[in-house]
PDB file of C-alpha atoms in Angstrom:
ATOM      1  CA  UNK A1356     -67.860-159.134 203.006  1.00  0.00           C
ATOM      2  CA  UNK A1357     -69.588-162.352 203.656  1.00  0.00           C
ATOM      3  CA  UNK A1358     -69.281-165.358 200.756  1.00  0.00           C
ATOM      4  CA  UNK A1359     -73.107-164.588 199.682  1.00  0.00           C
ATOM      5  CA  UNK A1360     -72.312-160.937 199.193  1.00  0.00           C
ATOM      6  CA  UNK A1361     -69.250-162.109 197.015  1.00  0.00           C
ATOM      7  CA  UNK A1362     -70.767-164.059 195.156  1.00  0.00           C
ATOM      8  CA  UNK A1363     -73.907-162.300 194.696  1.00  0.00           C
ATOM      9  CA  UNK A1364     -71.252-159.607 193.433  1.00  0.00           C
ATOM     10  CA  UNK A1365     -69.629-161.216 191.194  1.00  0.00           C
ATOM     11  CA  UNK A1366     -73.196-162.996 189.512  1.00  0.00           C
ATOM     12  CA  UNK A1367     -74.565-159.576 188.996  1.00  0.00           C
ATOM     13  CA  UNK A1368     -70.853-158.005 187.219  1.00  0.00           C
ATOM     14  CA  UNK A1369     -70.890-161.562 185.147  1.00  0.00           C
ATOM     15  CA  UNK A1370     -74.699-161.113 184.226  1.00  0.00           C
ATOM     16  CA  UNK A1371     -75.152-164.429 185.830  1.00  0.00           C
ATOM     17  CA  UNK A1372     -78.639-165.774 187.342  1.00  0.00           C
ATOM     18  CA  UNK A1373     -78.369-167.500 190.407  1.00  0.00           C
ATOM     19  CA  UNK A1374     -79.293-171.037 188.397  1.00  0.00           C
ATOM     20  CA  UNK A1375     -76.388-170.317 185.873  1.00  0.00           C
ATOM     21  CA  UNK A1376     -74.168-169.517 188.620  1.00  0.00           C
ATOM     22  CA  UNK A1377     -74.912-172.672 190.802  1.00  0.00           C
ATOM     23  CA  UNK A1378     -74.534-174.793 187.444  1.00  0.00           C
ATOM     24  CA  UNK A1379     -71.122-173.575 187.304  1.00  0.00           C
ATOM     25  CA  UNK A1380     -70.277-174.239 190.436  1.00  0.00           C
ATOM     26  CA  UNK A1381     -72.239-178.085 190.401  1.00  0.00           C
ATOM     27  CA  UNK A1382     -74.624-175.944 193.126  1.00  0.00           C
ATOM     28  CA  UNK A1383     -78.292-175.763 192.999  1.00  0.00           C
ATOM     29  CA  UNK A1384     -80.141-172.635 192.539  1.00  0.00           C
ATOM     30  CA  UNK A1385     -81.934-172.880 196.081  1.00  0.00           C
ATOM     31  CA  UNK A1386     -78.213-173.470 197.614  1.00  0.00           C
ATOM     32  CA  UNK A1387     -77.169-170.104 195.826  1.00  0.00           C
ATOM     33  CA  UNK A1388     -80.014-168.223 197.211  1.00  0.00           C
ATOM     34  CA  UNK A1389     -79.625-169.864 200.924  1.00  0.00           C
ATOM     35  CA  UNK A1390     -75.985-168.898 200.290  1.00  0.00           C
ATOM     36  CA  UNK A1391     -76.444-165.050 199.416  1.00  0.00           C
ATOM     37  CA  UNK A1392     -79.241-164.389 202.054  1.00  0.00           C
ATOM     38  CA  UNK A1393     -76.774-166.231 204.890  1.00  0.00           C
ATOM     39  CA  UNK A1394     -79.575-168.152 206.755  1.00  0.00           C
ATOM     40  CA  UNK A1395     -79.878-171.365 207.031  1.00  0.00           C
ATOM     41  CA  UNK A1396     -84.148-171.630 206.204  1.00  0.00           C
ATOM     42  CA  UNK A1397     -83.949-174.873 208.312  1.00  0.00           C
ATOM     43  CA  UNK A1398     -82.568-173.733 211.464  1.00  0.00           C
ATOM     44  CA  UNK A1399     -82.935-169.564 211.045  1.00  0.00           C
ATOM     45  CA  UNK A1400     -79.028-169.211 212.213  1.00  0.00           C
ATOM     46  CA  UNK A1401     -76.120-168.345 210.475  1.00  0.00           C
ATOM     47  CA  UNK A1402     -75.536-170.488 206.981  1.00  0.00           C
ATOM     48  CA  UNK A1403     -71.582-172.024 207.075  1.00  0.00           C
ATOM     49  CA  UNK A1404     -70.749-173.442 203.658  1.00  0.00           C
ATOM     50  CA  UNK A1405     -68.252-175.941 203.541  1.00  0.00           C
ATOM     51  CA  UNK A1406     -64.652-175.463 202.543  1.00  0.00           C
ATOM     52  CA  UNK A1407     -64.889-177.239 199.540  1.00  0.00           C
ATOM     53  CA  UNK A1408     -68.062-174.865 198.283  1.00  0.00           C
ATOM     54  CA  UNK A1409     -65.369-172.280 198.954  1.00  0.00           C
ATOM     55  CA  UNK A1410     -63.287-173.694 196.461  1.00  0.00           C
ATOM     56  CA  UNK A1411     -65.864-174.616 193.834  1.00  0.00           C
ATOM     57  CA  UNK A1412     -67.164-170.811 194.205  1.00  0.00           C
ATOM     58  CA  UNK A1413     -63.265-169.375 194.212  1.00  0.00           C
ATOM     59  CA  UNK A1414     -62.465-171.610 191.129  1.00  0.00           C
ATOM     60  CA  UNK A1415     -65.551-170.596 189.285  1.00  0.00           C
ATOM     61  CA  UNK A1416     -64.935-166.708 190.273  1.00  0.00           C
ATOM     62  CA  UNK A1417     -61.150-167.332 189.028  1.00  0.00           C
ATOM     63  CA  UNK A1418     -59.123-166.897 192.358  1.00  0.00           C
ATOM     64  CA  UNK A1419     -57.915-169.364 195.041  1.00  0.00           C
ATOM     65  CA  UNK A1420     -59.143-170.436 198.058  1.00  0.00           C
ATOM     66  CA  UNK A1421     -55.835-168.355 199.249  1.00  0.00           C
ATOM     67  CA  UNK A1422     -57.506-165.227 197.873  1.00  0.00           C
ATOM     68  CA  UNK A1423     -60.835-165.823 198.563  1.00  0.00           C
ATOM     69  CA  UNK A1424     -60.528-166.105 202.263  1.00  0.00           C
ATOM     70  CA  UNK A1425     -59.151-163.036 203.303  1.00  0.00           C
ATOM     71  CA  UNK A1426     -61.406-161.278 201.176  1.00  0.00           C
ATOM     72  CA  UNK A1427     -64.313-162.461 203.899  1.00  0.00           C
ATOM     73  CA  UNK A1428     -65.116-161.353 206.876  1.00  0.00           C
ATOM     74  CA  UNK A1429     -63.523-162.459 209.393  1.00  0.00           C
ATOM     75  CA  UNK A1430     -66.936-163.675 211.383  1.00  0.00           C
ATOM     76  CA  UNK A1431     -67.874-165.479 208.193  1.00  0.00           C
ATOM     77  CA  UNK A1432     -67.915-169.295 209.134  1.00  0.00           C
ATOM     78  CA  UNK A1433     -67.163-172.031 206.962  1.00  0.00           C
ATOM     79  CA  UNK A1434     -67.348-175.618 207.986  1.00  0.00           C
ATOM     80  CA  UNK A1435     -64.592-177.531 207.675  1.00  0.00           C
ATOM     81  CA  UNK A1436     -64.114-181.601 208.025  1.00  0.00           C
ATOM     82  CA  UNK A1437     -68.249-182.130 207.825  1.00  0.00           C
ATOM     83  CA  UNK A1438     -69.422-185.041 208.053  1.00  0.00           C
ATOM     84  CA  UNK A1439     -70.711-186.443 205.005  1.00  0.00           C
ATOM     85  CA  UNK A1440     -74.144-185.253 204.755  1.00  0.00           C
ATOM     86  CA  UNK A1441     -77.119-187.443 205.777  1.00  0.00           C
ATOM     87  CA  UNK A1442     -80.581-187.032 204.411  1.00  0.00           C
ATOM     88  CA  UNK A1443     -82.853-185.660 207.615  1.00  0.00           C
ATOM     89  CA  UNK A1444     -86.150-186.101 206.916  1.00  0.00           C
ATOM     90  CA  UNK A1445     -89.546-184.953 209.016  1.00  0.00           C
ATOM     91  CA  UNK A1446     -92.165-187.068 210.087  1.00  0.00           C
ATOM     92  CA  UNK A1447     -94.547-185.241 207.090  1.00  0.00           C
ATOM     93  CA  UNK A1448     -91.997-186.229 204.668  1.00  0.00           C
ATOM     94  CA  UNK A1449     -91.472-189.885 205.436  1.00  0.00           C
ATOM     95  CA  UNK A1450     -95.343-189.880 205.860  1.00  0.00           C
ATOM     96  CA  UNK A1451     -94.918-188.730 202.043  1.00  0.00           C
ATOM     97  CA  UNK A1452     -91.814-191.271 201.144  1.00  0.00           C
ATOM     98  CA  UNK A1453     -94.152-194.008 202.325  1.00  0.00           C
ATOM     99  CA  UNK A1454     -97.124-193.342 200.857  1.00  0.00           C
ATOM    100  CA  UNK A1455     -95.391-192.717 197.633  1.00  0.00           C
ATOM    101  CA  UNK A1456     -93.949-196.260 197.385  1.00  0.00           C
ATOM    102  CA  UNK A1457     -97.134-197.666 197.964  1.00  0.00           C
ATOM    103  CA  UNK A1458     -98.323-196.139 194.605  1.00  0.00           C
ATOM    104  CA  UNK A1459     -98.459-198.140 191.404  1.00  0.00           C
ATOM    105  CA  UNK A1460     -96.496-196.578 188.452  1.00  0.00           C
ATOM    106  CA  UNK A1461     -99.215-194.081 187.174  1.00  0.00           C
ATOM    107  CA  UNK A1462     -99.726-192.823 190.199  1.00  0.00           C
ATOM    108  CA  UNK A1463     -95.927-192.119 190.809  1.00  0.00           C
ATOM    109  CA  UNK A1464     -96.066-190.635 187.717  1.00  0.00           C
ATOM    110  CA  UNK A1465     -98.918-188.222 188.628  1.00  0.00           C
ATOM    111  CA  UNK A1466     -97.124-187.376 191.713  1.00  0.00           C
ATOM    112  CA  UNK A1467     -93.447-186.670 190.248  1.00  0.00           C
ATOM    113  CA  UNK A1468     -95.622-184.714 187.570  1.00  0.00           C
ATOM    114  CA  UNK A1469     -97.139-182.046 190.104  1.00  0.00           C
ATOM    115  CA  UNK A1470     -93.752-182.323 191.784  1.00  0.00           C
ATOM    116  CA  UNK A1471     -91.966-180.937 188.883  1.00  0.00           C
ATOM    117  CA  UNK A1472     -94.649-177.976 188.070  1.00  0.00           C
ATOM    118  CA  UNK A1473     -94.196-177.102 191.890  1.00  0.00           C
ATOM    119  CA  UNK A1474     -90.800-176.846 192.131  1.00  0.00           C
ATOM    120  CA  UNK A1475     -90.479-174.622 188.487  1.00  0.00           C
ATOM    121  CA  UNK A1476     -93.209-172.733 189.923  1.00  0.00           C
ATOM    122  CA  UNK A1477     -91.244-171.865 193.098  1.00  0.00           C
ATOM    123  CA  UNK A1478     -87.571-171.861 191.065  1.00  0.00           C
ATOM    124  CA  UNK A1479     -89.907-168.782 188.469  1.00  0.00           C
ATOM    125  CA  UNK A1480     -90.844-167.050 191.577  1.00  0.00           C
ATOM    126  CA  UNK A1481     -87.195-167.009 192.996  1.00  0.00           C
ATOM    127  CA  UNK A1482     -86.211-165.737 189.854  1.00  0.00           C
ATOM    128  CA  UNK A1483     -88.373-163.309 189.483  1.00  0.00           C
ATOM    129  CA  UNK A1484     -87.368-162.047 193.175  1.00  0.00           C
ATOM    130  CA  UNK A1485     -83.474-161.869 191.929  1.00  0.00           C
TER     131      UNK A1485
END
C-alpha cells in the first residue's frame, strides 16, 4: 500500500477528516489530500513525502517508522535529506506579492478578507469531496 492509502485508511477507521488528521500530524488539510491522491498537483508526477512526514504520520497512527515502512510498497518513494524547502513562486504570484505591498492597510485588509472566504470555500468543497 502506498502512505496515502494508509493513511487514508486509518482516517476513515478513526472517523477522522482529512483537516483533523493533518492537525494531528502539524499537516495541512491540502498536504493530506495531495498525500492520499499521490500526485504532486504542481508537477503531475509521483508525490514523495519526506521521512520526517513519515514519522509524524507513524507517530500519530501509533507505530514506528520501523513498522510503517515495510508496510509500504516497496515503489513508494520518500525523500530523504531534502533540502530545506524554499518558497517557489510564479511570475502571477509575485505580480500579486507586489502589488499587494503597494496597498495601504484597508486595502490589505480587503484583500486578506476575500483571501480567507476563497480558501474556506475551496477547503468546504474538498470536504465535501472526502
Amino acid at each position: 500500500m502506498t502512505i496515502g492509502e494508509y493513511v487514508k485508511q486509518y482516517r476513515k477507521s478513526q472517523g477522522l477528516s482529512m483537516q483533523a488528521f493533518g492537525e494531528k500530524c502539524n499537516l495541512s488539510r491540502a498536504y493530506i489530500s495531495i498525500l492520499e491522491k499521490g500526485i504532486n498537483p504542481t508537477t503531475g508526477k509521483a508525490f514523495a513525502p519526506t521521512i520526517e512526514t513519515l514519522n509524524k504520520i507513524a507517530e500519530v497512527t501509533g507505530v514506528t517508522i520501523d513498522t510503517l515502512l515495510p508496510m509500504l510498497d516497496s515503489n513508494q518513494l520518500v525523500t530523504v535529506n531534502a533540502p530545506s524547502p524554499s518558497l517557489s513562486l510564479t511570475q502571477q504570484e509575485e505580480t500579486h506579492i507586489k502589488k499587494y505591498r503597494q496597498l495601504d492597510a484597508d486595502g490589505r485588509e480587503r484583500v486578506d478578507y476575500v483571501l480567507d472566504m476563497e480558501y474556506k470555500l475551496a477547503n468546504e468543497r474538498a470536504e465535501k469531496e472526502e
